[in-house]
mmCIF file of C-alpha atoms in Angstrom:
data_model
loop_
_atom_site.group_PDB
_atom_site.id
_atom_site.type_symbol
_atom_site.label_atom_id
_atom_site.label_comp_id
_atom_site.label_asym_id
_atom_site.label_seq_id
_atom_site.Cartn_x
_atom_site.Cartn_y
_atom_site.Cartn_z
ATOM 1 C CA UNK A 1 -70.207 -21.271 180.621
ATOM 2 C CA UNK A 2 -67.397 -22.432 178.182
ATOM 3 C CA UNK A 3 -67.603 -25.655 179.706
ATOM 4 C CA UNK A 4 -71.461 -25.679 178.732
ATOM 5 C CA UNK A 5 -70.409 -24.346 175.116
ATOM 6 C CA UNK A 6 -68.068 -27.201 175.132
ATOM 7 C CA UNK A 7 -70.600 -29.342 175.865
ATOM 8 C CA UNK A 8 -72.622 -28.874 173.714
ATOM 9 C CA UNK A 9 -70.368 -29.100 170.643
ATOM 10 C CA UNK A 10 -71.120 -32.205 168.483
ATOM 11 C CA UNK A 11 -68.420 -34.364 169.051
ATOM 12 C CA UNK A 12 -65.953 -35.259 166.106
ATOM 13 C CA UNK A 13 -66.969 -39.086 164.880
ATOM 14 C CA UNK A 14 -63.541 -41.158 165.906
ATOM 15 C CA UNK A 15 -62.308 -42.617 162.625
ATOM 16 C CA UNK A 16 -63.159 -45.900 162.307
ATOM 17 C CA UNK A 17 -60.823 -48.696 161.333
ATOM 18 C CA UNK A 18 -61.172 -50.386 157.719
ATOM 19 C CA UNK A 19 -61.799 -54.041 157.805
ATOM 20 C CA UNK A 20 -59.100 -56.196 156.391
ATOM 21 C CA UNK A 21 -61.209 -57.537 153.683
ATOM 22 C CA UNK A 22 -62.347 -53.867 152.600
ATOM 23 C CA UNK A 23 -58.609 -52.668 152.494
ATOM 24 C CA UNK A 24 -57.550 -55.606 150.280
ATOM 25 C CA UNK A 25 -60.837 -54.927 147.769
ATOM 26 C CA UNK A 26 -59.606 -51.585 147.444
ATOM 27 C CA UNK A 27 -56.326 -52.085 146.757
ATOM 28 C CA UNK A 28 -57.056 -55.156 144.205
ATOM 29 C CA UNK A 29 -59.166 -51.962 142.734
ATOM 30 C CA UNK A 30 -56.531 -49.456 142.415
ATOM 31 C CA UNK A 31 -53.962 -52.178 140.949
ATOM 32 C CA UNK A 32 -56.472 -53.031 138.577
ATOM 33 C CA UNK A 33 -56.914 -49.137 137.418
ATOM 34 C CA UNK A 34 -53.276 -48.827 137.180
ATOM 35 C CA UNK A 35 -52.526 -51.426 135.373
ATOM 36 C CA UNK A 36 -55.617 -50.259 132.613
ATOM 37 C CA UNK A 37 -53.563 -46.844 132.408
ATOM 38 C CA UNK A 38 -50.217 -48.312 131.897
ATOM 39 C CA UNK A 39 -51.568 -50.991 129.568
ATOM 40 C CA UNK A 40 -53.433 -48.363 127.756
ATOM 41 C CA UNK A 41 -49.871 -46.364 128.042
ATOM 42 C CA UNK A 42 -47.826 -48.788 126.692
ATOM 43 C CA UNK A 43 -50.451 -50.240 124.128
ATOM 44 C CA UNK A 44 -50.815 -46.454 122.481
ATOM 45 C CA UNK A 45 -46.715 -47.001 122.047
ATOM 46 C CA UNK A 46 -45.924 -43.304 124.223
ATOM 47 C CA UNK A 47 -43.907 -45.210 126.014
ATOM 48 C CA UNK A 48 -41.497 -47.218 123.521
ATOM 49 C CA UNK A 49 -40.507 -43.930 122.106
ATOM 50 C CA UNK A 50 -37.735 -43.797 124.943
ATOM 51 C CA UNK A 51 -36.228 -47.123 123.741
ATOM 52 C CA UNK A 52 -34.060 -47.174 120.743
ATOM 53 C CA UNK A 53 -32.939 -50.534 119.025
ATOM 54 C CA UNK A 54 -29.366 -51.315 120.165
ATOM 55 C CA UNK A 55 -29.068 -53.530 116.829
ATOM 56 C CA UNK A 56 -30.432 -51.286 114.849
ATOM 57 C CA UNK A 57 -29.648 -48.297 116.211
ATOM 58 C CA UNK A 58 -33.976 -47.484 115.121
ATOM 59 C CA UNK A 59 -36.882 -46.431 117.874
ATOM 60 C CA UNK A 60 -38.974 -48.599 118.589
ATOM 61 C CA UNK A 61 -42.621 -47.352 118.214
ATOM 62 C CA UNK A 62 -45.454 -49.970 119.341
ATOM 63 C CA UNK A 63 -44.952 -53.620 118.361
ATOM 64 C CA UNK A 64 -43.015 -53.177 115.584
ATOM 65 C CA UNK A 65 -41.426 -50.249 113.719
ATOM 66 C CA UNK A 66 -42.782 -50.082 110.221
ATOM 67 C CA UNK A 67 -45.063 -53.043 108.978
ATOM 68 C CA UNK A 68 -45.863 -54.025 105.546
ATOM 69 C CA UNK A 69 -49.080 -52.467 106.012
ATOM 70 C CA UNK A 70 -47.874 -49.146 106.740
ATOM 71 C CA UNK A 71 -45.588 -50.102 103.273
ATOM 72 C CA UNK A 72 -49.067 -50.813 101.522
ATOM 73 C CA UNK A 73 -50.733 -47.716 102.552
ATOM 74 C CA UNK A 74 -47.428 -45.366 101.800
ATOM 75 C CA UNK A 75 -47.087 -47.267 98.331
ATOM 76 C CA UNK A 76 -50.934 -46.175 97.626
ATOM 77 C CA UNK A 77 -50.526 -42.612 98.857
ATOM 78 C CA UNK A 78 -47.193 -42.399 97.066
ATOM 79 C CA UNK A 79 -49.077 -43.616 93.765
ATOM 80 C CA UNK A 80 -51.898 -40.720 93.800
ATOM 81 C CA UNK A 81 -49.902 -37.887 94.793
ATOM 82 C CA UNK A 82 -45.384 -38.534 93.939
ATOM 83 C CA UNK A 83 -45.085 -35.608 96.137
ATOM 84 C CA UNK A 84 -45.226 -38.193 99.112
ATOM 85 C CA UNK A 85 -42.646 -39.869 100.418
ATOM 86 C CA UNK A 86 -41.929 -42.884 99.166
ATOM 87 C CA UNK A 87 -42.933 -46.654 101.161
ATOM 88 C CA UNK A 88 -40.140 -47.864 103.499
ATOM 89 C CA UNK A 89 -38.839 -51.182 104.367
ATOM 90 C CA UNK A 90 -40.940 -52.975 107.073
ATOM 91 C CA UNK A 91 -39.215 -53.807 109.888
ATOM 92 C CA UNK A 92 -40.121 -55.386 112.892
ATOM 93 C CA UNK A 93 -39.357 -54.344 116.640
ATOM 94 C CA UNK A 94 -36.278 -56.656 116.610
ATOM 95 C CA UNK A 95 -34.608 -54.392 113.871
ATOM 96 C CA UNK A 96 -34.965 -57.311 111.411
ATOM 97 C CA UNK A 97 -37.160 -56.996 107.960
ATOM 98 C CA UNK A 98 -40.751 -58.087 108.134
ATOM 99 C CA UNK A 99 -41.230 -60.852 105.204
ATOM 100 C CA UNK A 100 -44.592 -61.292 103.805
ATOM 101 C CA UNK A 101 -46.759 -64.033 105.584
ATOM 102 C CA UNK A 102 -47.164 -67.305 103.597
ATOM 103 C CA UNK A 103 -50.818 -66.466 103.324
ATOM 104 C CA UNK A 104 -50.251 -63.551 100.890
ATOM 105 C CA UNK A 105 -48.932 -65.201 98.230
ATOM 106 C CA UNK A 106 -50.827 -63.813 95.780
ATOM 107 C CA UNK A 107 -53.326 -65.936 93.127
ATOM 108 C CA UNK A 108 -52.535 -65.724 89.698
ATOM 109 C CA UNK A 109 -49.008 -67.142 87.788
ATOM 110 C CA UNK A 110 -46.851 -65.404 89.863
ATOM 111 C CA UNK A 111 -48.338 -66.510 92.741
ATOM 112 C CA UNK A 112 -48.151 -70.095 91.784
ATOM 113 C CA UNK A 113 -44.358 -69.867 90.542
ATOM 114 C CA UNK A 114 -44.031 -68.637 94.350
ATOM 115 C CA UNK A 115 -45.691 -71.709 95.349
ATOM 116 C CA UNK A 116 -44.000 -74.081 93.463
ATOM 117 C CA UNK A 117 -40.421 -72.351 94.682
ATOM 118 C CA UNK A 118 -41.669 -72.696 97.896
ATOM 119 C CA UNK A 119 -42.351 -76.460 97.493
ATOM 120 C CA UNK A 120 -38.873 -76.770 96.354
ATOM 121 C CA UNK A 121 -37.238 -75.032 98.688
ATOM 122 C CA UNK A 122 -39.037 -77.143 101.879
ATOM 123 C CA UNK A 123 -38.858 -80.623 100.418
ATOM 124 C CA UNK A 124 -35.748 -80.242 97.260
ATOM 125 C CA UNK A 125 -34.526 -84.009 98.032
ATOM 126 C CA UNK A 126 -38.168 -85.267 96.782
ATOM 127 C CA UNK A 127 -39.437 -82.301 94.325
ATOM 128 C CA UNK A 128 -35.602 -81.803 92.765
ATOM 129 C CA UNK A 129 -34.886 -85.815 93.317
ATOM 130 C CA UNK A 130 -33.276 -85.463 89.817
ATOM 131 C CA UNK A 131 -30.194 -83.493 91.108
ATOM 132 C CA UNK A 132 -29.932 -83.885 94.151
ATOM 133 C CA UNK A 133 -27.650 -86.881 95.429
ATOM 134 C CA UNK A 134 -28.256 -86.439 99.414
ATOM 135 C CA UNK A 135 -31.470 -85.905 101.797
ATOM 136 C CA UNK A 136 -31.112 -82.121 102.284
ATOM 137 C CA UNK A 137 -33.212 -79.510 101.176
ATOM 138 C CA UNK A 138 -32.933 -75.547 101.379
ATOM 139 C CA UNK A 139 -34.184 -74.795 104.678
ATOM 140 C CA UNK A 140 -31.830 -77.076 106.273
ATOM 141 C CA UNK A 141 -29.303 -74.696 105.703
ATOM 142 C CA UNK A 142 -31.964 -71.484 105.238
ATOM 143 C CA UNK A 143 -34.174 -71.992 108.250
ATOM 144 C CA UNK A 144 -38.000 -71.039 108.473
ATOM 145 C CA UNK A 145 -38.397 -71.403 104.921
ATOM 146 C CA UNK A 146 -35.746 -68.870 104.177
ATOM 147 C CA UNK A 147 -37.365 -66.430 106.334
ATOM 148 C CA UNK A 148 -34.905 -66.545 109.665
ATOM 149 C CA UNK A 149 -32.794 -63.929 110.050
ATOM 150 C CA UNK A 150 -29.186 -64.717 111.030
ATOM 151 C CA UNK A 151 -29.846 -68.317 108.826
ATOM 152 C CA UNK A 152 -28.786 -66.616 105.452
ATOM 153 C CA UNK A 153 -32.140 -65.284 104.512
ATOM 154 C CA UNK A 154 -33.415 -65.681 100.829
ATOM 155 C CA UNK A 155 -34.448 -61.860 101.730
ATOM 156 C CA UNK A 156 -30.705 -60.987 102.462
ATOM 157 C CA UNK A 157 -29.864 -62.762 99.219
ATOM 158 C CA UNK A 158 -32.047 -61.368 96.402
ATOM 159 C CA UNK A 159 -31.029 -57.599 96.564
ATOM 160 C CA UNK A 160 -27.404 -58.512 96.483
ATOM 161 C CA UNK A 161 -27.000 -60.664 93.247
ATOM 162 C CA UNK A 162 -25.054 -60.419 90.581
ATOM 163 C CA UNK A 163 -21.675 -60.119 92.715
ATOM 164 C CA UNK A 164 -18.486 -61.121 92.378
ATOM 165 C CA UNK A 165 -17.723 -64.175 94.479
ATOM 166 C CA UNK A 166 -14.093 -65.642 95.444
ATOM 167 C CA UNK A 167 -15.327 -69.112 94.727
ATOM 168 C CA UNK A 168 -15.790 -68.955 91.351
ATOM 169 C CA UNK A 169 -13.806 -65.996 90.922
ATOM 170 C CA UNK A 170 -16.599 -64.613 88.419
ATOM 171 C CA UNK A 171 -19.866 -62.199 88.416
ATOM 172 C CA UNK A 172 -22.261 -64.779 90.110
ATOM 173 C CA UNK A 173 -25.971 -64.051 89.481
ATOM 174 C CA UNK A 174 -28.564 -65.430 91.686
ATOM 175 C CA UNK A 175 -29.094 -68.735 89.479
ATOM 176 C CA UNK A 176 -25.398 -69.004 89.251
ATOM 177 C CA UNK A 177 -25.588 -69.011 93.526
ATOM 178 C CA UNK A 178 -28.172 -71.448 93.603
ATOM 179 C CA UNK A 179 -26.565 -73.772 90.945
ATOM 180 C CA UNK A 180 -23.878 -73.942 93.406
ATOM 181 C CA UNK A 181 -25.854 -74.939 96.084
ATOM 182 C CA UNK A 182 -27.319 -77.866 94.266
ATOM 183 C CA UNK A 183 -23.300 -78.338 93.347
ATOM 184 C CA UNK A 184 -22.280 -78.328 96.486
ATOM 185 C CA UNK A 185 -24.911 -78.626 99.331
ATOM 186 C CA UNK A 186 -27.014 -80.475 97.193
ATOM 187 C CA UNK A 187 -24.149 -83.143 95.920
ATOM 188 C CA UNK A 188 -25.707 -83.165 92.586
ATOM 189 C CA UNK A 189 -22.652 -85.201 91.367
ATOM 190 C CA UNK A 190 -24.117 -88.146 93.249
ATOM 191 C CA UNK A 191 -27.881 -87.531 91.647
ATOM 192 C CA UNK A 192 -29.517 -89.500 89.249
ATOM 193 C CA UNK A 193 -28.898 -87.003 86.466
ATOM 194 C CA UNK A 194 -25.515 -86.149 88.084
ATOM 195 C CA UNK A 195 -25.607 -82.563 87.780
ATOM 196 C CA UNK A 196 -27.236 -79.471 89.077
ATOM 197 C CA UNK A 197 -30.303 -78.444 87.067
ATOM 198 C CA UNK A 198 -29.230 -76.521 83.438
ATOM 199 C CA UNK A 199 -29.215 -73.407 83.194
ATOM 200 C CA UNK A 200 -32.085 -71.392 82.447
ATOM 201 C CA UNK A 201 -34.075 -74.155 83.908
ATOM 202 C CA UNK A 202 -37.431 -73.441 85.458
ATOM 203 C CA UNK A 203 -36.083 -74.733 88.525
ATOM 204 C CA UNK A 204 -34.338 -71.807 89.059
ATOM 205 C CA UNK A 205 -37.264 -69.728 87.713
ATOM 206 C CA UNK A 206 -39.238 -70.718 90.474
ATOM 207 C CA UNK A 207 -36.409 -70.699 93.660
ATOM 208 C CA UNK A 208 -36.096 -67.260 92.716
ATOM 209 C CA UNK A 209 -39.537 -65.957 92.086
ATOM 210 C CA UNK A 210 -39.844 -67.196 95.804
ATOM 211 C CA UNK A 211 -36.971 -65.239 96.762
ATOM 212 C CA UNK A 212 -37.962 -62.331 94.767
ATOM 213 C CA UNK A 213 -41.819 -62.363 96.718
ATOM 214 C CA UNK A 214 -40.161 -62.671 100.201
ATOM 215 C CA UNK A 215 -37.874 -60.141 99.027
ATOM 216 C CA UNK A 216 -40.554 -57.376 98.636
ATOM 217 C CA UNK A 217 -39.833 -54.428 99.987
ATOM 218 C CA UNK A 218 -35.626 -55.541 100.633
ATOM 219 C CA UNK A 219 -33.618 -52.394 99.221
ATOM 220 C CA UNK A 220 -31.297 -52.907 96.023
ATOM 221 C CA UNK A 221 -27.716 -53.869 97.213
ATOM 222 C CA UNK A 222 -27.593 -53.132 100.464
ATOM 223 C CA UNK A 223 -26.660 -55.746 103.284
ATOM 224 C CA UNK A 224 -29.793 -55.849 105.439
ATOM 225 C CA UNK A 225 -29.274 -56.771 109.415
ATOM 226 C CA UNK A 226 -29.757 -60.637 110.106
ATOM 227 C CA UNK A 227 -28.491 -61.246 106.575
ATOM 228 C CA UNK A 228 -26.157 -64.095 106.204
ATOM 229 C CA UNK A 229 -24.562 -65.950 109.327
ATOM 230 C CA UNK A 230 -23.524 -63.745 111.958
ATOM 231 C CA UNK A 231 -19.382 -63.585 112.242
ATOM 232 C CA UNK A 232 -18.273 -65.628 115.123
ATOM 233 C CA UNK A 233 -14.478 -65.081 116.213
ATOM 234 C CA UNK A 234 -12.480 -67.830 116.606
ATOM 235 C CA UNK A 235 -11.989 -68.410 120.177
ATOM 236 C CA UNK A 236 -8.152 -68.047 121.212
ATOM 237 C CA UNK A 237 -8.059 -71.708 122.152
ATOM 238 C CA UNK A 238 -9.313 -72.738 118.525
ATOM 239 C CA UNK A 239 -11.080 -75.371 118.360
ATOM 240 C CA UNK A 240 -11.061 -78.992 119.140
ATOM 241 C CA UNK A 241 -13.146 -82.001 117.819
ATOM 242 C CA UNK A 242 -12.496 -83.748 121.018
ATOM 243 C CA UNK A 243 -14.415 -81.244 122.849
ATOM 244 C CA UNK A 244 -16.748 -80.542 120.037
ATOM 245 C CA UNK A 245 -17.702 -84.229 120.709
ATOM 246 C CA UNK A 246 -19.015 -83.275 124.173
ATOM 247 C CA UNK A 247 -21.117 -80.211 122.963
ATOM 248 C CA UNK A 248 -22.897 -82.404 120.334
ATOM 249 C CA UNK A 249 -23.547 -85.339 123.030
ATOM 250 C CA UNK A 250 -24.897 -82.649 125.099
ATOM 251 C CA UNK A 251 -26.518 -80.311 122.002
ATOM 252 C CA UNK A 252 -27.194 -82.198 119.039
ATOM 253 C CA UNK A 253 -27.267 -86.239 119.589
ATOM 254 C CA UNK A 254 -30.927 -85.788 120.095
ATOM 255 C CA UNK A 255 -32.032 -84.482 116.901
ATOM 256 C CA UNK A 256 -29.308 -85.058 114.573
ATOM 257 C CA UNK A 257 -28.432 -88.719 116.510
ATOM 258 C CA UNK A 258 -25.248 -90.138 118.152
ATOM 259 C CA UNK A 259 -23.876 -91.076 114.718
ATOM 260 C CA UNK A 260 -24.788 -87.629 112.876
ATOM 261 C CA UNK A 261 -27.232 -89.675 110.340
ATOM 262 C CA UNK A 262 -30.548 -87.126 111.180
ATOM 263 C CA UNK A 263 -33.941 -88.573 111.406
ATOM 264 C CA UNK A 264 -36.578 -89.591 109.443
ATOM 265 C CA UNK A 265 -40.466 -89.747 109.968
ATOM 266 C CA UNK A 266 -42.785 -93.113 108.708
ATOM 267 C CA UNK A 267 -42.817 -91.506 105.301
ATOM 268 C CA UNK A 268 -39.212 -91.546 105.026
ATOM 269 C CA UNK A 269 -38.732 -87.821 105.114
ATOM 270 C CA UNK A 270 -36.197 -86.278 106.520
ATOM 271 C CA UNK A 271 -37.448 -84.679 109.918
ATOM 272 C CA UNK A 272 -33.567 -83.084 111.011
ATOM 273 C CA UNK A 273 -30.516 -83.640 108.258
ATOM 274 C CA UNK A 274 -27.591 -85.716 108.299
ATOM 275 C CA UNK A 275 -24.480 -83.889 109.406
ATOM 276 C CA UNK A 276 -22.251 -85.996 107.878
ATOM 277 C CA UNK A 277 -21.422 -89.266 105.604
ATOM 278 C CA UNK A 278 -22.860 -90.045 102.075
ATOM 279 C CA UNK A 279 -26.124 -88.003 102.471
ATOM 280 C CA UNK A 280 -24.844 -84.647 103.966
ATOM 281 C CA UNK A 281 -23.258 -81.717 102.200
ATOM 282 C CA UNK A 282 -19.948 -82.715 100.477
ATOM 283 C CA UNK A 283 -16.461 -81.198 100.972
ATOM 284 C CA UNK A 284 -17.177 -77.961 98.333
ATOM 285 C CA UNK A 285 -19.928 -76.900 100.793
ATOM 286 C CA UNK A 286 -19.643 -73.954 102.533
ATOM 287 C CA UNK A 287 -20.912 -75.341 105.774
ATOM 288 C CA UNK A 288 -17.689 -78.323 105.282
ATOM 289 C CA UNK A 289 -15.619 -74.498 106.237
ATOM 290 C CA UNK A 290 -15.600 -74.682 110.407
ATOM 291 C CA UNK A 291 -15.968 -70.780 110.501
ATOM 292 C CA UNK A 292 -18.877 -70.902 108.444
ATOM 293 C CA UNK A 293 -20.555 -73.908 110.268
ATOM 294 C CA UNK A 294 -19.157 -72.043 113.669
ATOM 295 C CA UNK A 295 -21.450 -68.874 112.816
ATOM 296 C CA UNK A 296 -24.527 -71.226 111.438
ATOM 297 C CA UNK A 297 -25.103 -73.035 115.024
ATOM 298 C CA UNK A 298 -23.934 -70.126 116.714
ATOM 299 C CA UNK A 299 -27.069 -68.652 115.518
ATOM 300 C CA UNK A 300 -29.512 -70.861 115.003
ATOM 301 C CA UNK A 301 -28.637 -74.090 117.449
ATOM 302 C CA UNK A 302 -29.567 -75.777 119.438
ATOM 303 C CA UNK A 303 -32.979 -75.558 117.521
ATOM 304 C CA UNK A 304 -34.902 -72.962 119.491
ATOM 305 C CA UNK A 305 -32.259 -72.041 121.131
ATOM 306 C CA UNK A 306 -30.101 -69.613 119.154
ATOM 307 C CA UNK A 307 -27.017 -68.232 120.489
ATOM 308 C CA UNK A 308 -27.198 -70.575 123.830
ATOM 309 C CA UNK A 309 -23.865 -72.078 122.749
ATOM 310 C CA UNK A 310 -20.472 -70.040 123.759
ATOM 311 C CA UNK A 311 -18.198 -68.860 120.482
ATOM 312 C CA UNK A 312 -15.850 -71.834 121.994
ATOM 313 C CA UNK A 313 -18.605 -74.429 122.137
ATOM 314 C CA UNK A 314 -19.784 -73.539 118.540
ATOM 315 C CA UNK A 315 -16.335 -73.666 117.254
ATOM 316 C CA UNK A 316 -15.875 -77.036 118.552
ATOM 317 C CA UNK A 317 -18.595 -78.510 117.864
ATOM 318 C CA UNK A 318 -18.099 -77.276 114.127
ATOM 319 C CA UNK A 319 -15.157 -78.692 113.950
ATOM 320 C CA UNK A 320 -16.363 -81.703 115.344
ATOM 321 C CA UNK A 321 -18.982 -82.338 112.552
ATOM 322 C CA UNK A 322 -16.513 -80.960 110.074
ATOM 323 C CA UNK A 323 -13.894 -83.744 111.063
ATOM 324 C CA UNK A 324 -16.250 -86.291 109.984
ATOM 325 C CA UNK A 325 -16.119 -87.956 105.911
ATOM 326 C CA UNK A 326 -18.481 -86.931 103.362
ATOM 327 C CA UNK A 327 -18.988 -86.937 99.602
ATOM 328 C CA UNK A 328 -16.062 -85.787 97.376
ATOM 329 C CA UNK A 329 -15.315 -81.881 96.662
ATOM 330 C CA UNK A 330 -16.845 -82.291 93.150
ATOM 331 C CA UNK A 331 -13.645 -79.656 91.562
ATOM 332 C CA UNK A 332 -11.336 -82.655 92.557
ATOM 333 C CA UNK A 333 -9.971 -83.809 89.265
ATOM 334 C CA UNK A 334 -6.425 -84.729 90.357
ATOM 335 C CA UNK A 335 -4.879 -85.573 94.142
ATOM 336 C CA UNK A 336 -6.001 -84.691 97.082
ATOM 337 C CA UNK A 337 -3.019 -82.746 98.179
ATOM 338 C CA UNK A 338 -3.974 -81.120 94.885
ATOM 339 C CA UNK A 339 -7.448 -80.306 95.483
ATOM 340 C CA UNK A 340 -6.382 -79.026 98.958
ATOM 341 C CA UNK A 341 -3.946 -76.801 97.879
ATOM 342 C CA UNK A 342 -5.882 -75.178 94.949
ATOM 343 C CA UNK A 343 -9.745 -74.988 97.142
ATOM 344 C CA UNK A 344 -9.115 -75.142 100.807
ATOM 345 C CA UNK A 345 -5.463 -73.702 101.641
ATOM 346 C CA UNK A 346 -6.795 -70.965 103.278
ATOM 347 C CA UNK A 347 -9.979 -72.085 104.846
ATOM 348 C CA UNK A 348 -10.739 -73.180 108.390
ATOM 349 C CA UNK A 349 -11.055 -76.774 107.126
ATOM 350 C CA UNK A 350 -9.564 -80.515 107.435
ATOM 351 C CA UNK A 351 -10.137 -81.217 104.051
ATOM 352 C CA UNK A 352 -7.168 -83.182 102.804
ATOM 353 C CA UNK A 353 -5.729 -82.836 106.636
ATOM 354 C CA UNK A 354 -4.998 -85.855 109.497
ATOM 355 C CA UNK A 355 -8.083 -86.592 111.870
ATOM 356 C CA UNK A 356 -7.241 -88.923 114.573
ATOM 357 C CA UNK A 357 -4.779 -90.756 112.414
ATOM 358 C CA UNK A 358 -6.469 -90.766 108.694
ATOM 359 C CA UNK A 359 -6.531 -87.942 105.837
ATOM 360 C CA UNK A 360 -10.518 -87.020 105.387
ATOM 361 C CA UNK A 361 -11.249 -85.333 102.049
ATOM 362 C CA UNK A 362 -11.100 -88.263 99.900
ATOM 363 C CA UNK A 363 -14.756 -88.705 99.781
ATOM 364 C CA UNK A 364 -17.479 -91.302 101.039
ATOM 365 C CA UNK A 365 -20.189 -92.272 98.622
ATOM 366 C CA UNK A 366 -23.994 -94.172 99.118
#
C-alpha cells in the first residue's frame, strides 16, 4: 500500500538548469540596479559625509562643500530675518574658495570696471603697453586669470592688503603691491613712459575692482588655503643649474623653447612668456628669488601638470632659469656688489654672484 501511496505522489519537477545567455541577462540586470542605488547613494551626498578634507580638515558633502549659491540664498535669508546666520565662504570639494564664474560679472559700471581689469590683467603688455617694458602680463605669474589656487590668487590677495612688507619696509596697500609688480615683473623702467602707472591711476582702479569681484565672499585678513605659492623646502642637495638644465630640456623646452624666449602666435602675442633675457621679469622680481620660482613650478608646472616635478627637480630647474641675465634690478643706483649687498644678501639668488665664469646681475636690455 505505501508503495501505491508513493506512487501516486506527484513527483517534485527536477530543477532545471538556466541557460548561459539567461544567467548573463540577469546578472547585467542586477549590476545595472546596483549601480542606480549607489549612484542615487552617492549623488544624494549620504555617502561623502564619511570623508573629511585632509587639506582642509572640512567634510565633504556632495560635489562641493558650500557654493556661492548656497552664499546667495544665506545672504537673502540673512537680509529678511538678522536672526540667521550669516552667508559663508564658498568652497569647493578641494577645500579651495569657489570664485565667481566670468559670466557673472555683473552689468552696470562696476561690472565694466571688472571687465576692463580683467582685460588688463590677461593681455597688460598690449592694454598697459605704456609701462610695461617686457611681454608679460598678470596671469603669467597669476594663472587662470588670477583664479588658480596655489598661483598667488588675486582672491588670496585682496583680503590681506594694507600690510607691512619687507621689501619696501612700509604699510603696502593693494595699489602700492601692484605698482610693484609693474616695477618689477612688469620692467616698467624699460617702457615707453618708463615708469609704473601714477598713483591713483585708473589703472589700478580697475586691477583691483577685478580683484575685489573675484574676491567676493574671501574673509577680511585671513590667509585662505591655496593662497600664495605653496612653501617648497630646499632639498638637502640644493640646487644645481646644471641639473636644472636637464629638467627644463625634459619639462619646459617645449613651451617656453630651448633658449627660454616663450612663444608667440601670428598676431604676435605672447602664447607662453619668456623666462629670461630683455623681455622677462628683471632682477627686483620676486620670481628672479629661486625659492620663490622653486614653489611657483612646483605648483603649477609643467602646465597641467602641477606638482609632477620632485622639490629637487623644481629647485633646479629654478635655479636654472634664475642663472640666466635679465633686465637690471631697477633700485640699482650704485655697484653691483652694492645693489647685492643692500637687496639680495639674504635671498636664494645669483644676483651679483659667478655663473659658469661671469657675474649676472648687471642687467641685459632690448
Amino acid at each position: 500500500m505505501e508503495q501505491n501511496k508513493s506512487a501516486n505522489r506527484p513527483k517534485s519537477a527536477k530543477p532545471q538548469k538556466m541557460s548561459g545567455a539567461r544567467r548573463l541577462a540577469w546578472g547585467a540586470g542586477i549590476g545595472i540596479l546596483l549601480f542606480g542605488v549607489g549612484y542615487m547613494i552617492n549623488d544624494s551626498g549620504l555617502l561623502s559625509l564619511a570623508f573629511t578634507s585632509q587639506k582642509a580638515g572640512t567634510t565633504q558633502i556632495g560635489n562641493s562643500m558650500y557654493t556661492r549659491e548656497a552664499m546667495e540664498s544665506d545672504r537673502g535669508e540673512h537680509s529678511k530675518d538678522r536672526s540667521t546666520p550669516t552667508a559663508g565662504t564658498p568652497v569647493g570639494s578641494d577645500g579651495y574658495y569657489l570664485p565667481p564664474p566670468h559670466d557673472n560679472i555683473p552689468e552696470g559700471p562696476y561690472g565694466d570696471a571688472v571687465r576692463r581689469g580683467r582685460a588688463m590683467f590677461m593681455e597688460t603688455s598690449t592694454m598697459v603697453s605704456d609701462h610695461v617694458g617686457n611681454t608679460l602680463a598678470c596671469v603669467n605669474c597669476h594663472l587662470d586669470a588670477g583664479r588658480r589656487e596655489n598661483s598667488a590668487p588675486m582672491w588670496g590677495a585682496y583680503g590681506r592688503y594694507p600690510a607691512y612688507r619687507g621689501k619696501t619696509k612700509s604699510i603696502n596697500t593693494l595699489e602700492d603691491r601692484i605698482r610693484g609688480c609693474f616695477t618689477y615683473s612688469m620692467n616698467a623702467q624699460d617702457s615707453p613712459s618708463g615708469e609704473p602707472p601714477a598713483p591713483g591711476s585708473d589703472i589700478y582702479r580697475d586691477l583691483i575692482t577685478y580683484s575685489h569681484w573675484m574676491s567676493d565672499g574671501v574673509p577680511t585678513g585671513e590667509k585662505m588655503a591655496g593662497a600664495g605659492y605653496p612653501k617648497v623646502k630646499k632639498p638637502e642637495q640644493g640646487y644645481d643649474p646644471i641639473r636644472g638644465r636637464k629638467v627644463y630640456a625634459q619639462n619646459c623646452a617645449l613651451c617656453h623653447g630651448a633658449d627660454g624666449q616663450g612663444q608667440r602666435d601670428l598676431e604676435s602675442d605672447v602664447v607662453f612668456p619668456p623666462l629670461w633675457g630683455p623681455n622677462s621679469y628683471n632682477w627686483g622680481a620676486g620670481m628672479s628669488r629661486i625659492d620663490t620660482a622653486a614653489s611657483f613650478i612646483k605648483a603649477n608646472m609643467p602646465l597641467g601638470k602641477p606638482f609632477s616635478l620632485t622639490d629637487q627637480e623644481a629647485w633646479d630647474v629654478a635655479a636654472y632659469v634664475d642663472s640666466h641675465e635679465r633686465p637690471k634690478d631697477p633700485r640699482q643706483t650704485g655697484t653691483l656688489e652694492e645693489a647685492r649687498l643692500e637687496f639680495h644678501k639674504n635671498e636664494e639668488s645669483y644676483y651679483g654672484k659667478d655663473v659658469n665664469g661671469r657675474i649676472v646681475g648687471g642687467g641685459v636690455s632690448h
